[in-house]
Structure formats: C-alpha cells, structure tokens
PDB file of N, CA and C in Angstrom:
ATOM      1  N   MET A   1    -144.154 -36.281 -52.136  1.00 92.00           N
ATOM      2  CA  MET A   1    -145.363 -36.103 -52.923  1.00 92.00           C
ATOM      3  C   MET A   1    -145.608 -37.303 -53.844  1.00 92.00           C
ATOM      4  N   GLN A   2    -144.521 -37.855 -54.348  1.00 94.00           N
ATOM      5  CA  GLN A   2    -144.666 -39.000 -55.239  1.00 94.00           C
ATOM      6  C   GLN A   2    -145.221 -40.207 -54.484  1.00 94.00           C
ATOM      7  N   MET A   3    -144.856 -40.361 -53.192  1.00 95.00           N
ATOM      8  CA  MET A   3    -145.385 -41.479 -52.403  1.00 95.00           C
ATOM      9  C   MET A   3    -146.888 -41.343 -52.186  1.00 95.00           C
ATOM     10  N   ALA A   4    -147.352 -40.104 -51.979  1.00 95.00           N
ATOM     11  CA  ALA A   4    -148.788 -39.882 -51.788  1.00 95.00           C
ATOM     12  C   ALA A   4    -149.564 -40.238 -53.056  1.00 95.00           C
ATOM     13  N   ILE A   5    -149.045 -39.845 -54.201  1.00 96.00           N
ATOM     14  CA  ILE A   5    -149.708 -40.161 -55.467  1.00 96.00           C
ATOM     15  C   ILE A   5    -149.691 -41.671 -55.709  1.00 96.00           C
ATOM     16  N   THR A   6    -148.574 -42.309 -55.394  1.00 97.00           N
ATOM     17  CA  THR A   6    -148.484 -43.767 -55.544  1.00 97.00           C
ATOM     18  C   THR A   6    -149.477 -44.465 -54.622  1.00 97.00           C
ATOM     19  N   PHE A   7    -149.571 -43.991 -53.382  1.00 97.00           N
ATOM     20  CA  PHE A   7    -150.517 -44.573 -52.419  1.00 97.00           C
ATOM     21  C   PHE A   7    -151.953 -44.412 -52.910  1.00 97.00           C
ATOM     22  N   MET A   8    -152.307 -43.224 -53.411  1.00 98.00           N
ATOM     23  CA  MET A   8    -153.660 -42.992 -53.924  1.00 98.00           C
ATOM     24  C   MET A   8    -153.941 -43.873 -55.136  1.00 98.00           C
ATOM     25  N   ALA A   9    -152.948 -44.080 -55.988  1.00 98.00           N
ATOM     26  CA  ALA A   9    -153.134 -44.939 -57.155  1.00 98.00           C
ATOM     27  C   ALA A   9    -153.354 -46.391 -56.741  1.00 98.00           C
ATOM     28  N   VAL A  10    -152.620 -46.839 -55.724  1.00 98.00           N
ATOM     29  CA  VAL A  10    -152.785 -48.219 -55.242  1.00 98.00           C
ATOM     30  C   VAL A  10    -154.160 -48.404 -54.624  1.00 98.00           C
ATOM     31  N   VAL A  11    -154.585 -47.451 -53.786  1.00 98.00           N
ATOM     32  CA  VAL A  11    -155.903 -47.546 -53.146  1.00 98.00           C
ATOM     33  C   VAL A  11    -157.005 -47.488 -54.202  1.00 98.00           C
ATOM     34  N   ALA A  12    -156.878 -46.596 -55.174  1.00 98.00           N
ATOM     35  CA  ALA A  12    -157.880 -46.504 -56.236  1.00 98.00           C
ATOM     36  C   ALA A  12    -157.937 -47.799 -57.049  1.00 98.00           C
ATOM     37  N   GLY A  13    -156.795 -48.394 -57.306  1.00 98.00           N
ATOM     38  CA  GLY A  13    -156.773 -49.665 -58.024  1.00 98.00           C
ATOM     39  C   GLY A  13    -157.449 -50.774 -57.250  1.00 98.00           C
ATOM     40  N   MET A  14    -157.238 -50.797 -55.940  1.00 98.00           N
ATOM     41  CA  MET A  14    -157.874 -51.819 -55.113  1.00 98.00           C
ATOM     42  C   MET A  14    -159.390 -51.619 -55.054  1.00 98.00           C
ATOM     43  N   VAL A  15    -159.822 -50.379 -54.925  1.00 98.00           N
ATOM     44  CA  VAL A  15    -161.266 -50.099 -54.896  1.00 98.00           C
ATOM     45  C   VAL A  15    -161.899 -50.461 -56.233  1.00 98.00           C
ATOM     46  N   PHE A  16    -161.232 -50.115 -57.329  1.00 97.00           N
ATOM     47  CA  PHE A  16    -161.743 -50.456 -58.653  1.00 97.00           C
ATOM     48  C   PHE A  16    -161.812 -51.969 -58.839  1.00 97.00           C
ATOM     49  N   SER A  17    -160.807 -52.665 -58.372  1.00 97.00           N
ATOM     50  CA  SER A  17    -160.788 -54.118 -58.481  1.00 97.00           C
ATOM     51  C   SER A  17    -161.929 -54.746 -57.681  1.00 97.00           C
ATOM     52  N   LEU A  18    -162.173 -54.235 -56.497  1.00 96.00           N
ATOM     53  CA  LEU A  18    -163.274 -54.738 -55.675  1.00 96.00           C
ATOM     54  C   LEU A  18    -164.615 -54.463 -56.346  1.00 96.00           C
ATOM     55  N   ALA A  19    -164.765 -53.274 -56.940  1.00 95.00           N
ATOM     56  CA  ALA A  19    -166.018 -52.937 -57.616  1.00 95.00           C
ATOM     57  C   ALA A  19    -166.262 -53.854 -58.810  1.00 95.00           C
ATOM     58  N   VAL A  20    -165.240 -54.125 -59.584  1.00 95.00           N
ATOM     59  CA  VAL A  20    -165.388 -55.015 -60.738  1.00 95.00           C
ATOM     60  C   VAL A  20    -165.704 -56.437 -60.270  1.00 95.00           C
ATOM     61  N   ALA A  21    -165.058 -56.880 -59.204  1.00 93.00           N
ATOM     62  CA  ALA A  21    -165.321 -58.229 -58.691  1.00 93.00           C
ATOM     63  C   ALA A  21    -166.760 -58.353 -58.200  1.00 93.00           C
ATOM     64  N   LEU A  22    -167.255 -57.345 -57.492  1.00 89.00           N
ATOM     65  CA  LEU A  22    -168.645 -57.382 -57.022  1.00 89.00           C
ATOM     66  C   LEU A  22    -169.628 -57.348 -58.187  1.00 89.00           C
ATOM     67  N   LEU A  23    -169.322 -56.559 -59.194  1.00 90.00           N
ATOM     68  CA  LEU A  23    -170.201 -56.488 -60.358  1.00 90.00           C
ATOM     69  C   LEU A  23    -170.228 -57.823 -61.094  1.00 90.00           C
ATOM     70  N   ALA A  24    -169.089 -58.442 -61.269  1.00 89.00           N
ATOM     71  CA  ALA A  24    -169.036 -59.749 -61.939  1.00 89.00           C
ATOM     72  C   ALA A  24    -169.774 -60.802 -61.126  1.00 89.00           C
ATOM     73  N   GLU A  25    -169.621 -60.765 -59.816  1.00 88.00           N
ATOM     74  CA  GLU A  25    -170.300 -61.734 -58.959  1.00 88.00           C
ATOM     75  C   GLU A  25    -171.806 -61.524 -59.014  1.00 88.00           C
ATOM     76  N   GLU A  26    -172.221 -60.274 -59.086  1.00 85.00           N
ATOM     77  CA  GLU A  26    -173.648 -59.980 -59.178  1.00 85.00           C
ATOM     78  C   GLU A  26    -174.221 -60.494 -60.492  1.00 85.00           C
ATOM     79  N   PHE A  27    -173.493 -60.338 -61.576  1.00 84.00           N
ATOM     80  CA  PHE A  27    -173.979 -60.846 -62.856  1.00 84.00           C
ATOM     81  C   PHE A  27    -174.036 -62.367 -62.871  1.00 84.00           C
ATOM     82  N   ILE A  28    -173.100 -63.015 -62.193  1.00 84.00           N
ATOM     83  CA  ILE A  28    -173.055 -64.477 -62.211  1.00 84.00           C
ATOM     84  C   ILE A  28    -174.103 -65.072 -61.269  1.00 84.00           C
ATOM     85  N   PHE A  29    -174.135 -64.603 -60.021  1.00 82.00           N
ATOM     86  CA  PHE A  29    -175.001 -65.216 -59.017  1.00 82.00           C
ATOM     87  C   PHE A  29    -176.247 -64.402 -58.702  1.00 82.00           C
ATOM     88  N   GLY A  30    -176.159 -63.082 -58.733  1.00 80.00           N
ATOM     89  CA  GLY A  30    -177.326 -62.236 -58.507  1.00 80.00           C
ATOM     90  C   GLY A  30    -177.802 -62.169 -57.076  1.00 80.00           C
ATOM     91  N   GLN A  31    -176.939 -62.384 -56.118  1.00 74.00           N
ATOM     92  CA  GLN A  31    -177.365 -62.399 -54.725  1.00 74.00           C
ATOM     93  C   GLN A  31    -176.692 -61.344 -53.858  1.00 74.00           C
ATOM     94  N   VAL A  32    -175.639 -60.715 -54.322  1.00 67.00           N
ATOM     95  CA  VAL A  32    -174.834 -59.857 -53.458  1.00 67.00           C
ATOM     96  C   VAL A  32    -175.590 -58.607 -53.038  1.00 67.00           C
ATOM     97  N   PHE A  33    -176.104 -57.858 -54.017  1.00 66.00           N
ATOM     98  CA  PHE A  33    -176.746 -56.598 -53.683  1.00 66.00           C
ATOM     99  C   PHE A  33    -178.053 -56.809 -52.939  1.00 66.00           C
ATOM    100  N   ARG A  34    -178.670 -57.967 -53.142  1.00 71.00           N
ATOM    101  CA  ARG A  34    -179.896 -58.264 -52.421  1.00 71.00           C
ATOM    102  C   ARG A  34    -179.632 -58.353 -50.913  1.00 71.00           C
ATOM    103  N   LEU A  35    -178.453 -58.836 -50.541  1.00 68.00           N
ATOM    104  CA  LEU A  35    -178.126 -58.929 -49.120  1.00 68.00           C
ATOM    105  C   LEU A  35    -178.006 -57.560 -48.476  1.00 68.00           C
ATOM    106  N   PHE A  36    -177.513 -56.579 -49.244  1.00 68.00           N
ATOM    107  CA  PHE A  36    -177.243 -55.272 -48.666  1.00 68.00           C
ATOM    108  C   PHE A  36    -178.435 -54.328 -48.730  1.00 68.00           C
ATOM    109  N   PHE A  37    -179.264 -54.423 -49.778  1.00 69.00           N
ATOM    110  CA  PHE A  37    -180.251 -53.385 -50.017  1.00 69.00           C
ATOM    111  C   PHE A  37    -181.701 -53.809 -49.816  1.00 69.00           C
ATOM    112  N   VAL A  38    -181.970 -55.047 -49.519  1.00 69.00           N
ATOM    113  CA  VAL A  38    -183.345 -55.491 -49.314  1.00 69.00           C
ATOM    114  C   VAL A  38    -183.729 -55.234 -47.866  1.00 69.00           C
ATOM    115  N   ARG A  39    -184.909 -54.667 -47.707  1.00 70.00           N
ATOM    116  CA  ARG A  39    -185.399 -54.444 -46.337  1.00 70.00           C
ATOM    117  C   ARG A  39    -185.724 -55.779 -45.706  1.00 70.00           C
ATOM    118  N   GLN A  40    -185.293 -55.932 -44.498  1.00 68.00           N
ATOM    119  CA  GLN A  40    -185.570 -57.176 -43.814  1.00 68.00           C
ATOM    120  C   GLN A  40    -186.625 -56.909 -42.748  1.00 68.00           C
ATOM    121  N   SER A  41    -187.640 -57.766 -42.721  1.00 69.00           N
ATOM    122  CA  SER A  41    -188.695 -57.590 -41.740  1.00 69.00           C
ATOM    123  C   SER A  41    -188.187 -58.051 -40.377  1.00 69.00           C
ATOM    124  N   VAL A  42    -188.477 -57.239 -39.394  1.00 64.00           N
ATOM    125  CA  VAL A  42    -188.062 -57.544 -38.035  1.00 64.00           C
ATOM    126  C   VAL A  42    -189.212 -58.248 -37.347  1.00 64.00           C
ATOM    127  N   GLN A  43    -188.940 -59.405 -36.841  1.00 68.00           N
ATOM    128  CA  GLN A  43    -189.975 -60.135 -36.127  1.00 68.00           C
ATOM    129  C   GLN A  43    -189.959 -59.721 -34.673  1.00 68.00           C
ATOM    130  N   GLN A  44    -191.104 -59.245 -34.226  1.00 64.00           N
ATOM    131  CA  GLN A  44    -191.198 -58.863 -32.826  1.00 64.00           C
ATOM    132  C   GLN A  44    -191.687 -60.058 -32.039  1.00 64.00           C
ATOM    133  N   SER A  45    -190.992 -60.338 -30.979  1.00 66.00           N
ATOM    134  CA  SER A  45    -191.375 -61.498 -30.188  1.00 66.00           C
ATOM    135  C   SER A  45    -192.561 -61.154 -29.295  1.00 66.00           C
ATOM    136  N   VAL A  46    -193.487 -62.081 -29.214  1.00 59.00           N
ATOM    137  CA  VAL A  46    -194.654 -61.917 -28.356  1.00 59.00           C
ATOM    138  C   VAL A  46    -194.271 -62.415 -26.976  1.00 59.00           C
ATOM    139  N   PRO A  47    -194.508 -61.590 -25.952  1.00 61.00           N
ATOM    140  CA  PRO A  47    -194.132 -62.050 -24.608  1.00 61.00           C
ATOM    141  C   PRO A  47    -194.935 -63.284 -24.217  1.00 61.00           C
ATOM    142  N   GLN A  48    -194.264 -64.226 -23.690  1.00 65.00           N
ATOM    143  CA  GLN A  48    -194.916 -65.463 -23.272  1.00 65.00           C
ATOM    144  C   GLN A  48    -195.570 -65.250 -21.906  1.00 65.00           C
ATOM    145  N   PHE A  49    -196.785 -65.734 -21.793  1.00 64.00           N
ATOM    146  CA  PHE A  49    -197.486 -65.610 -20.532  1.00 64.00           C
ATOM    147  C   PHE A  49    -197.030 -66.721 -19.591  1.00 64.00           C
ATOM    148  N   VAL A  50    -196.899 -66.367 -18.347  1.00 62.00           N
ATOM    149  CA  VAL A  50    -196.481 -67.338 -17.345  1.00 62.00           C
ATOM    150  C   VAL A  50    -197.729 -68.049 -16.835  1.00 62.00           C
ATOM    151  N   ARG A  51    -197.714 -69.345 -16.961  1.00 66.00           N
ATOM    152  CA  ARG A  51    -198.855 -70.128 -16.502  1.00 66.00           C
ATOM    153  C   ARG A  51    -198.785 -70.252 -14.984  1.00 66.00           C
ATOM    154  N   GLN A  52    -199.870 -69.880 -14.345  1.00 65.00           N
ATOM    155  CA  GLN A  52    -199.914 -69.961 -12.890  1.00 65.00           C
ATOM    156  C   GLN A  52    -201.002 -70.948 -12.493  1.00 65.00           C
ATOM    157  N   THR A  53    -200.705 -71.705 -11.507  1.00 67.00           N
ATOM    158  CA  THR A  53    -201.687 -72.681 -11.034  1.00 67.00           C
ATOM    159  C   THR A  53    -202.560 -72.060  -9.960  1.00 67.00           C
ATOM    160  N   VAL A  54    -203.796 -72.474  -9.919  1.00 63.00           N
ATOM    161  CA  VAL A  54    -204.749 -71.971  -8.947  1.00 63.00           C
ATOM    162  C   VAL A  54    -205.212 -73.160  -8.128  1.00 63.00           C
ATOM    163  N   GLY A  55    -205.324 -72.950  -6.844  1.00 61.00           N
ATOM    164  CA  GLY A  55    -205.784 -74.016  -5.965  1.00 61.00           C
ATOM    165  C   GLY A  55    -207.211 -74.437  -6.309  1.00 61.00           C
ATOM    166  N   ALA A  56    -207.582 -75.665  -5.990  1.00 61.00           N
ATOM    167  CA  ALA A  56    -208.893 -76.220  -6.343  1.00 61.00           C
ATOM    168  C   ALA A  56    -210.017 -75.449  -5.664  1.00 61.00           C
ATOM    169  N   GLU A  57    -209.794 -74.959  -4.454  1.00 62.00           N
ATOM    170  CA  GLU A  57    -210.872 -74.290  -3.732  1.00 62.00           C
ATOM    171  C   GLU A  57    -211.082 -72.844  -4.200  1.00 62.00           C
ATOM    172  N   THR A  58    -210.094 -72.236  -4.848  1.00 58.00           N
ATOM    173  CA  THR A  58    -210.244 -70.842  -5.284  1.00 58.00           C
ATOM    174  C   THR A  58    -210.440 -70.747  -6.781  1.00 58.00           C
ATOM    175  N   GLU A  59    -210.654 -71.842  -7.440  1.00 57.00           N
ATOM    176  CA  GLU A  59    -210.807 -71.842  -8.886  1.00 57.00           C
ATOM    177  C   GLU A  59    -212.114 -71.146  -9.263  1.00 57.00           C
ATOM    178  N   GLN A  60    -212.036 -70.288 -10.262  1.00 59.00           N
ATOM    179  CA  GLN A  60    -213.224 -69.567 -10.699  1.00 59.00           C
ATOM    180  C   GLN A  60    -214.036 -70.458 -11.632  1.00 59.00           C
ATOM    181  N   LYS A  61    -215.340 -70.324 -11.526  1.00 59.00           N
ATOM    182  CA  LYS A  61    -216.227 -71.094 -12.393  1.00 59.00           C
ATOM    183  C   LYS A  61    -216.968 -70.106 -13.280  1.00 59.00           C
ATOM    184  N   GLY A  62    -217.111 -70.452 -14.501  1.00 54.00           N
ATOM    185  CA  GLY A  62    -217.830 -69.511 -15.349  1.00 54.00           C
ATOM    186  C   GLY A  62    -217.928 -70.023 -16.661  1.00 54.00           C
TER     187      GLY A  62
END
C-alpha cells in the first residue's frame, strides 16, 4: 500500500511540475495555449481541371 501511495505522489508531483512549467512558459512567451485551443481553418483544395487538347478541325467557334 505504501508503494501505491508513493507512486501516486510521484505522478502527482510530475503533473504539478508540468502544469507550473506550462503556466510559466505561457506567461513568458504567450504561445503555448494558442497552439492547442485556437481553431484552425482547413483549406479545401480545389480540384484541378485537366487541360485537354482539341483537334483543329473539331474546335468549337463561338
């Protein structure tokens, strides 16, 4: 039982340390949370049309 409590304390300490590091980095640079929570616009690609050649005698005039 003591090992389980020790393991939980170590994991909690690591999570707390990571949270403090992210918070400090956010205050210093201000870019971290923007990467995770900003909606990114998805660019839809427009299908490219295939250029086809037409013979001189069948070319449409108009």
